[in-house]
PDB file of C-alpha atoms and ligand atoms in Angstrom:
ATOM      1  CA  UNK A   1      -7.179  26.907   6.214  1.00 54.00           C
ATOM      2  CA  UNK A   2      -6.797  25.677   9.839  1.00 57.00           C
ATOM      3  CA  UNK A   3      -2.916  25.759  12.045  1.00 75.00           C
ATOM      4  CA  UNK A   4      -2.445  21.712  11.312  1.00 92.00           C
ATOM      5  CA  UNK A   5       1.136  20.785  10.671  1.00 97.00           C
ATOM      6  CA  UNK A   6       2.917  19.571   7.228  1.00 98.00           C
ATOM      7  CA  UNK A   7       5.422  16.862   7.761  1.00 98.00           C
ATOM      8  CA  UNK A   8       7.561  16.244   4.668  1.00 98.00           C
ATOM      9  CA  UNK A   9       9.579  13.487   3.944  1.00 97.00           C
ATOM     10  CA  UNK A  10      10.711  13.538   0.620  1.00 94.00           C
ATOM     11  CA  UNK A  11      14.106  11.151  -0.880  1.00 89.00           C
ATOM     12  CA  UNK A  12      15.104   9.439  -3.974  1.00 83.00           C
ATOM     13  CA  UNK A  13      12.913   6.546  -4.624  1.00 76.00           C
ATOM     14  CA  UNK A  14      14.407   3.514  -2.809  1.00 75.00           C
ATOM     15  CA  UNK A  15      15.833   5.673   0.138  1.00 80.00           C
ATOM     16  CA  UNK A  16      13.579   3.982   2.590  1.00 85.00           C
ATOM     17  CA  UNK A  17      11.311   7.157   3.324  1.00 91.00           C
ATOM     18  CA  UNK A  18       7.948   5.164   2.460  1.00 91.00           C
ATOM     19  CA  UNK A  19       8.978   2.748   5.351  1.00 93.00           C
ATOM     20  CA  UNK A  20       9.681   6.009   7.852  1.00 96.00           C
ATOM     21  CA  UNK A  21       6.215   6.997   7.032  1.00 97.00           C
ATOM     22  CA  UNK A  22       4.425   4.070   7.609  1.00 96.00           C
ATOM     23  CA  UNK A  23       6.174   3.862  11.173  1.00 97.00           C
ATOM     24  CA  UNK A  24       4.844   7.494  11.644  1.00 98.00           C
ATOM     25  CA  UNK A  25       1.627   6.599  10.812  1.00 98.00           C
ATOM     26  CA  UNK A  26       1.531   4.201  13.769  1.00 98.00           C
ATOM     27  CA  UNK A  27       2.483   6.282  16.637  1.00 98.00           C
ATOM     28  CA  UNK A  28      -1.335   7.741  16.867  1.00 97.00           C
ATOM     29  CA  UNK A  29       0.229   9.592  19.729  1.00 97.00           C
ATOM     30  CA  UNK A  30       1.578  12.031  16.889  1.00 97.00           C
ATOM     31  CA  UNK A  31      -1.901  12.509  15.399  1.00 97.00           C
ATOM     32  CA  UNK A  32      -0.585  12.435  11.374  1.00 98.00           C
ATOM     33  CA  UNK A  33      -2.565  11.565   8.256  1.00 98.00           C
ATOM     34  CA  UNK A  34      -1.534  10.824   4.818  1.00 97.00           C
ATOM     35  CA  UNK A  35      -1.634  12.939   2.523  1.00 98.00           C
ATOM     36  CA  UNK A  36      -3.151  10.405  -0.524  1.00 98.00           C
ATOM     37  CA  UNK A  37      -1.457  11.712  -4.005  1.00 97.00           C
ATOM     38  CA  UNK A  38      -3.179  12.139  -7.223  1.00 98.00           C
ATOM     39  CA  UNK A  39      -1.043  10.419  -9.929  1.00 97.00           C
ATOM     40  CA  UNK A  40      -1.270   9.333 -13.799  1.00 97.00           C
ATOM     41  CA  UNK A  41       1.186   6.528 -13.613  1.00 94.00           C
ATOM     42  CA  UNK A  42      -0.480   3.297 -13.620  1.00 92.00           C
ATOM     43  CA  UNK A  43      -1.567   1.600 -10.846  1.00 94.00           C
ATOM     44  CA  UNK A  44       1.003  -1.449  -9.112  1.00 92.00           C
ATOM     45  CA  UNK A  45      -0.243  -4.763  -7.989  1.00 90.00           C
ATOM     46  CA  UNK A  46      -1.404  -4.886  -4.403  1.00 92.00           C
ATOM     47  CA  UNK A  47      -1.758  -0.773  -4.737  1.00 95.00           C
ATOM     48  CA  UNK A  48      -5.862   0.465  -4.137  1.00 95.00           C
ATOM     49  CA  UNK A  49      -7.186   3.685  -5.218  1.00 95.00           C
ATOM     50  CA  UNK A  50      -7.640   6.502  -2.628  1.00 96.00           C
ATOM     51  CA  UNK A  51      -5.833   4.932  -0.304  1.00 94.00           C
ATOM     52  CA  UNK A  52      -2.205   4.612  -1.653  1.00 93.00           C
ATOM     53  CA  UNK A  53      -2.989   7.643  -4.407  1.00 96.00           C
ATOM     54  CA  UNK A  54      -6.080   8.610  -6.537  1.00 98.00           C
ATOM     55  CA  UNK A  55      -5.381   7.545  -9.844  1.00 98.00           C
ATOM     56  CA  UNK A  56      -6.377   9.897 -12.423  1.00 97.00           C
ATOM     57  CA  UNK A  57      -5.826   9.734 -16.148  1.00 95.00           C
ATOM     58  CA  UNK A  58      -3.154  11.725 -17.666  1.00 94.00           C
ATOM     59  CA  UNK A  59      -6.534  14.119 -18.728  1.00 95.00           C
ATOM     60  CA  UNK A  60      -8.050  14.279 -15.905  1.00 96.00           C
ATOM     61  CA  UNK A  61      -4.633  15.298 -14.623  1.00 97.00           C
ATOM     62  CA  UNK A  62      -3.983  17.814 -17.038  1.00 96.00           C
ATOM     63  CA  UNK A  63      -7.979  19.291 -16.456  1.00 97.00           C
ATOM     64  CA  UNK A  64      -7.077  19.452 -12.513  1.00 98.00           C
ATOM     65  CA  UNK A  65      -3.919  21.254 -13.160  1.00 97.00           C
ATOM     66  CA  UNK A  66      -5.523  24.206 -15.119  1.00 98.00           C
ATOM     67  CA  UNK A  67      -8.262  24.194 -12.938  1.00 98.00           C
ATOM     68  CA  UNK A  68      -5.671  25.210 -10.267  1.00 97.00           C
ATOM     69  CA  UNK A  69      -6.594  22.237  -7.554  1.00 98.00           C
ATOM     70  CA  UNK A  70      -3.025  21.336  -6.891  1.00 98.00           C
ATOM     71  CA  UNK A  71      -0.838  22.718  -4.300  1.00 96.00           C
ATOM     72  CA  UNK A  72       1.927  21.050  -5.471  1.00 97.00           C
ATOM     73  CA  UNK A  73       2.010  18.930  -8.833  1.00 97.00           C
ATOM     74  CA  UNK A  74       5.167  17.137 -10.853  1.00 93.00           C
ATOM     75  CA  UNK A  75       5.800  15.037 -13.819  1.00 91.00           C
ATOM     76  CA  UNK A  76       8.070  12.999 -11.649  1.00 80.00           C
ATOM     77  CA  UNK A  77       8.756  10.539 -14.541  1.00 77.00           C
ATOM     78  CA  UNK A  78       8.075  11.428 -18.446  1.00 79.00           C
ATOM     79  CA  UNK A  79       3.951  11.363 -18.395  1.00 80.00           C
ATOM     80  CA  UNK A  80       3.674   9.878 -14.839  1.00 91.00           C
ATOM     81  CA  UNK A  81       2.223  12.675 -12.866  1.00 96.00           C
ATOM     82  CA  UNK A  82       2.386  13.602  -9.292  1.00 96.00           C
ATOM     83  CA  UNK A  83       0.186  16.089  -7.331  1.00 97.00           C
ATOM     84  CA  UNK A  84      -1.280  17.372  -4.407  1.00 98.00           C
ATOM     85  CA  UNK A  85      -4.854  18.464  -4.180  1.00 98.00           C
ATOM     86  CA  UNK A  86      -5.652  21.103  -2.265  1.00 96.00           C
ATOM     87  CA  UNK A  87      -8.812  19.180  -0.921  1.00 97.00           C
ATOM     88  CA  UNK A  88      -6.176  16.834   0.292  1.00 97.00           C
ATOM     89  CA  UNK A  89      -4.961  18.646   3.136  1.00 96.00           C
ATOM     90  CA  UNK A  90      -8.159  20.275   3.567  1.00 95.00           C
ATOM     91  CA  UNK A  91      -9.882  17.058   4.330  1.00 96.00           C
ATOM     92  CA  UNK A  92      -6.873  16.036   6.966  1.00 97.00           C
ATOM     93  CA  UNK A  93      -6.122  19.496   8.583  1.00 96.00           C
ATOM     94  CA  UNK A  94     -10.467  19.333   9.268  1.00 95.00           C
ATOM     95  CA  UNK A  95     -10.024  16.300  10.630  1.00 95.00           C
ATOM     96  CA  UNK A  96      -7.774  18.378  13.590  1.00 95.00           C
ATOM     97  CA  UNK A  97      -4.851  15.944  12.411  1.00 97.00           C
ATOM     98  CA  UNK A  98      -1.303  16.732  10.523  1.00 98.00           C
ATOM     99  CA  UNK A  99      -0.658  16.288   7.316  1.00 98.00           C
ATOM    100  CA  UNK A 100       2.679  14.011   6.478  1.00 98.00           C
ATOM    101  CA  UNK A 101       3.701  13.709   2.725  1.00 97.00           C
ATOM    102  CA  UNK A 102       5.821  10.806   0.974  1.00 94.00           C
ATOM    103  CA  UNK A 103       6.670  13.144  -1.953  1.00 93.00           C
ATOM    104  CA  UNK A 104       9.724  13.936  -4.650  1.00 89.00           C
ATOM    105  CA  UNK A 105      12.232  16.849  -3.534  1.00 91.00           C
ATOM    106  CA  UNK A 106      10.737  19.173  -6.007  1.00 92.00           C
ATOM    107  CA  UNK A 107       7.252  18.912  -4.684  1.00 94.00           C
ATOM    108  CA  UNK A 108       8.614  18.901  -1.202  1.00 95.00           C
ATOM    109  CA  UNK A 109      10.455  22.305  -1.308  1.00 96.00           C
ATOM    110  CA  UNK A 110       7.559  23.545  -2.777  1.00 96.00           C
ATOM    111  CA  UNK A 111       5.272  22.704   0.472  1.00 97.00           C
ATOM    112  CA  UNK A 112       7.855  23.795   2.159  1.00 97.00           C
ATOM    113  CA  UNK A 113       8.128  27.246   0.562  1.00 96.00           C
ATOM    114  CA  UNK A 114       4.027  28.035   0.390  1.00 95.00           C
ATOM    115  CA  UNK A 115       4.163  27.139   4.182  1.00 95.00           C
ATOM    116  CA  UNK A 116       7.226  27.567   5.808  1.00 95.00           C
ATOM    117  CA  UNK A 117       6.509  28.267   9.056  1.00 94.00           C
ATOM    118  CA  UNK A 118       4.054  25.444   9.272  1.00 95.00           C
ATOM    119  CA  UNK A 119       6.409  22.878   7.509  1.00 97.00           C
ATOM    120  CA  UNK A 120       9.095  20.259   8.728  1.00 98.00           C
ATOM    121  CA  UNK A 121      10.849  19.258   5.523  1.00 98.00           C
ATOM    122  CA  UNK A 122      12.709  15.845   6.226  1.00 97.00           C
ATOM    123  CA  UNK A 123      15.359  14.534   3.467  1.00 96.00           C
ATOM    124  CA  UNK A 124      15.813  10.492   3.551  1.00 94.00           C
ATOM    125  CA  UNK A 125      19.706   9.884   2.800  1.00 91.00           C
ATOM    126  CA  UNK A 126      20.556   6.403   1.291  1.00 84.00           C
ATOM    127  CA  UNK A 127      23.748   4.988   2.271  1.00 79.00           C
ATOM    128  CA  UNK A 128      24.749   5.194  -1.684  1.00 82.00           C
ATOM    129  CA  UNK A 129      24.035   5.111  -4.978  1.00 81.00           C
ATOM    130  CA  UNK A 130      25.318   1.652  -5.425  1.00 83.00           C
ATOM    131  CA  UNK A 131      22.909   0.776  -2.165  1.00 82.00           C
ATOM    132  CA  UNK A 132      20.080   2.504  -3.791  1.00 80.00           C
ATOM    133  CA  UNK A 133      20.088   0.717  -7.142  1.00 82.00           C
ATOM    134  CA  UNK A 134      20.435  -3.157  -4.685  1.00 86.00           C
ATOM    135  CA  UNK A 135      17.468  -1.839  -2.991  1.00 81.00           C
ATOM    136  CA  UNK A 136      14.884  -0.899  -5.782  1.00 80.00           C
ATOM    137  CA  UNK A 137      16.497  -4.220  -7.769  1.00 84.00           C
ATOM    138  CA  UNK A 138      15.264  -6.392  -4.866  1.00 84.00           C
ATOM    139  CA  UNK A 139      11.498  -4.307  -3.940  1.00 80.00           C
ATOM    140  CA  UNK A 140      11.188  -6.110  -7.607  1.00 76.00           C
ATOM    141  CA  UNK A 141       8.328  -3.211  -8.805  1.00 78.00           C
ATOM    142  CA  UNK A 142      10.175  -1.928 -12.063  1.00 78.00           C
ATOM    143  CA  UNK A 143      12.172  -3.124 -14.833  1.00 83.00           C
ATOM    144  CA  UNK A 144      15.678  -2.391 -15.360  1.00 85.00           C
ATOM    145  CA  UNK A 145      14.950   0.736 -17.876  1.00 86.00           C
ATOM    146  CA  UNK A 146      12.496   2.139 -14.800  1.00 84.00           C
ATOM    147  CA  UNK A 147      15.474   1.309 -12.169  1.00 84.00           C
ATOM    148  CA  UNK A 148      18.350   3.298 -14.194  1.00 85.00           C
ATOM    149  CA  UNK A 149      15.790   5.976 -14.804  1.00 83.00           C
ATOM    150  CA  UNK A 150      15.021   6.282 -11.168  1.00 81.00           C
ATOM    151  CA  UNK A 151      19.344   5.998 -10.194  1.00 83.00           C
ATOM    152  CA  UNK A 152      19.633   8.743 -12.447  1.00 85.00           C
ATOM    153  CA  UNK A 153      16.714  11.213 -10.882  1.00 83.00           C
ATOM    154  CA  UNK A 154      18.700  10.330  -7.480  1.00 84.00           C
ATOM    155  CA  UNK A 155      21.761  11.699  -8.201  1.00 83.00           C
ATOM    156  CA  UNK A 156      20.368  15.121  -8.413  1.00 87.00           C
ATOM    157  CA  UNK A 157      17.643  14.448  -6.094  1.00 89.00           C
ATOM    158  CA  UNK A 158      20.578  14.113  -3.633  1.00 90.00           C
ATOM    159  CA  UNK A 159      21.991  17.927  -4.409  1.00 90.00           C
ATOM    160  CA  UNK A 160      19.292  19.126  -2.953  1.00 93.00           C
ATOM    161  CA  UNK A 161      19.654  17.462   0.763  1.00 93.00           C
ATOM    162  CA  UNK A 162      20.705  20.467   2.357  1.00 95.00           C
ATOM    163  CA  UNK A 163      17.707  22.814   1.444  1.00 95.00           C
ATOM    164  CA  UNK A 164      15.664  20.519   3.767  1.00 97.00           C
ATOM    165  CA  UNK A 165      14.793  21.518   7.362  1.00 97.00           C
ATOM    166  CA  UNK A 166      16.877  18.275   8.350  1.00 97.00           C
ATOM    167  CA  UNK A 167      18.805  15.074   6.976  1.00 96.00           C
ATOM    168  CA  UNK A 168      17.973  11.472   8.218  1.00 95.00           C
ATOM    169  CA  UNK A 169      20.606   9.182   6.893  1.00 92.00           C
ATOM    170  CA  UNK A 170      19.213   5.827   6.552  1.00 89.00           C
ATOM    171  CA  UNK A 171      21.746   3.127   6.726  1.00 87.00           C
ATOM    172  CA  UNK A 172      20.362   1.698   9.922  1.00 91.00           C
ATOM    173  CA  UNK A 173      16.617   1.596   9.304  1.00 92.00           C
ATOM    174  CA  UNK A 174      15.975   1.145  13.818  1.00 96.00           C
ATOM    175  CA  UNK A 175      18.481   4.005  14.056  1.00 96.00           C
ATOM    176  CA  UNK A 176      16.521   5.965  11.099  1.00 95.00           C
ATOM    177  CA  UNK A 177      13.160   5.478  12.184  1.00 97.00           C
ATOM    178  CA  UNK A 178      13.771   6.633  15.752  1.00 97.00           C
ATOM    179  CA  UNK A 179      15.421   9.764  14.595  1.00 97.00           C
ATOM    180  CA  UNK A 180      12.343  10.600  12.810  1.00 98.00           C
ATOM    181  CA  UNK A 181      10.174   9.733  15.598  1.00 98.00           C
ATOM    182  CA  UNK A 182      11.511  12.127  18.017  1.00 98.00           C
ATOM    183  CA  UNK A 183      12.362  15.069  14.656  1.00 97.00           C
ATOM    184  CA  UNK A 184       8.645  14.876  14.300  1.00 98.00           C
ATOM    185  CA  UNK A 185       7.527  14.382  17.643  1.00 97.00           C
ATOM    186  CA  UNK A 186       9.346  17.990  19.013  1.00 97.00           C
ATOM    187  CA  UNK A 187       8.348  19.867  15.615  1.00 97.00           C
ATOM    188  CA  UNK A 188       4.554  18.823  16.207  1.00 96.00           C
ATOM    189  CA  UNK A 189       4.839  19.804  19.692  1.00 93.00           C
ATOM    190  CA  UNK A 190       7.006  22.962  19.188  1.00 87.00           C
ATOM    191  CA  UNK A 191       9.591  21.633  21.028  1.00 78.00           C
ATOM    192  CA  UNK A 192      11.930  22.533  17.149  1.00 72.00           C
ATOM    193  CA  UNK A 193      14.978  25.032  18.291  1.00 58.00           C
ATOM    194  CA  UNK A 194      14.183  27.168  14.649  1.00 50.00           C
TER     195      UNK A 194
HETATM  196  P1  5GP B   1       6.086   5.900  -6.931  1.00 52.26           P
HETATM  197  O1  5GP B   1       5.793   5.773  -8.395  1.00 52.26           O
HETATM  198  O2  5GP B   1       7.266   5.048  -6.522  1.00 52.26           O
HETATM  199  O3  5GP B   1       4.878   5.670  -6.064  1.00 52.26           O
HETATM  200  O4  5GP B   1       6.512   7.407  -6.683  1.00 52.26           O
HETATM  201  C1  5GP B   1       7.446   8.016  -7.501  1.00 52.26           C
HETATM  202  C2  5GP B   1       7.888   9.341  -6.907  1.00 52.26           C
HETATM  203  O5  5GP B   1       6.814  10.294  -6.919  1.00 52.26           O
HETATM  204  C3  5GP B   1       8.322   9.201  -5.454  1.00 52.26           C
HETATM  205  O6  5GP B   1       9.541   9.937  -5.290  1.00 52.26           O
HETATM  206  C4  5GP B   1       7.188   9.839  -4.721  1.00 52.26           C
HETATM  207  O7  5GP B   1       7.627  10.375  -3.507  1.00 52.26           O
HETATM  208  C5  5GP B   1       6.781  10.945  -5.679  1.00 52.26           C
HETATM  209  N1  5GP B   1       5.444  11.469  -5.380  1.00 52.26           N
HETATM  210  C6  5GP B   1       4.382  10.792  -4.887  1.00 52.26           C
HETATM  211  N2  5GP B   1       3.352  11.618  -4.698  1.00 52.26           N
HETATM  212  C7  5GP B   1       3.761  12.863  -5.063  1.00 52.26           C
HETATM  213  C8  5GP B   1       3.119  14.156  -5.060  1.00 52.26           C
HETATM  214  O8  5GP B   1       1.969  14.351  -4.683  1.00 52.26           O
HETATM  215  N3  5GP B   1       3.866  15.184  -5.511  1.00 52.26           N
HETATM  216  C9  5GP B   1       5.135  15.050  -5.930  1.00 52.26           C
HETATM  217  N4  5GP B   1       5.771  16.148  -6.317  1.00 52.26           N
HETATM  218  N5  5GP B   1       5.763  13.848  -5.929  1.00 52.26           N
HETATM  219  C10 5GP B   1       5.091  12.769  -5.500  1.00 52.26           C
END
């Protein structure tokens, strides 16, 4: 495979990160794709297939995972899978573009370990707990059961901040997104002290 870059932001669900990539995704000056996730869970409203993820049975899942096509897979929630296909970055990286992920820590440090050198790992910090169960109450996508199951993957989620390259913390979303801006703007440009 070619020298494209892997951007990585990875957080506990609600941190904000999915907004940080979407600004990232703007700045065409940076030249970043998304990297589309395969995923078993079931597919949300206004979501559309191969754009927000491929949506895959939990079989089909299963079938890609022995066949080896993932470069990263999870069950992020009890049978709710979460992958990344090889031909995924493939198809970006061909493109001559980089490759930025919205992905969960584990699957995050994993990219980050298979390509280290290649790899900006980015950890989205919510002001709190308490802040992070207000926020995923108002987005209004999951039930209370799916909310205190997410609260609880965050508390460990947020052990693992300081195994990331770097640590935006995101209680001022203008202050947050131009952090990441410039973070990712010197690492694609190899302007990164390492
Ligand atoms: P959601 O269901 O809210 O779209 O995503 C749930 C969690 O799965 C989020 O933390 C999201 O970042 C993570 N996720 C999405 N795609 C992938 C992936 O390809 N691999 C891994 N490991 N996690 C993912």
């Amino acid at each position: 495979m070619n020298k494209g870059k892997l951007i990585v932001f990875s957080a506990p669900s609600g941190s904000g990160k999915t907004t940080i990539v979407r600004h990232l995704l703007k700045q065409l000056e940076l030249n970043l794709e998304f990297s589309i996730s395969a995923t078993s869970r079931e597919r949300r409203g206004d979501e559309v297939q191969a754009k927000d993820y491929y949506y895959l049975s939990a079989d089909e899942f299963k079938s890609k995972i022995k066949g080896n096509e993932f470069l990263e897979w999870e069950e992020v929630y009890r049978d709710n899978f979460y992958g990344t296909l090889k031909t995924e970055v493939e198809r970006i990286w061909s493109k001559g573009k980089h490759v930025i992920f919205d992905i969960d820590v584990s699957g995050g440090l994993r990219i980050k370990r298979k390509f280290p050198d290649q790899t900006l790992a980015v950890f989205v910090k919510p002001p709190s707990i308490d802040e992070l169960k207000i926020r995923l109450k108002k987005r209004k996508t999951e039930n209370e059961d799916k909310i205190n199951m997410r609260v609880a993957k965050a508390s460990a989620e947020l052990a693992t901040a300081p195994l990331f390259d770097v640590i935006i913390e995101n209680d001022n979303l203008d202050k947050a997104l131009n952090e990441a801006y410039h973070l990712v703007s010197d690492f694609i440009n190899d302007k990164t002290e390492k």
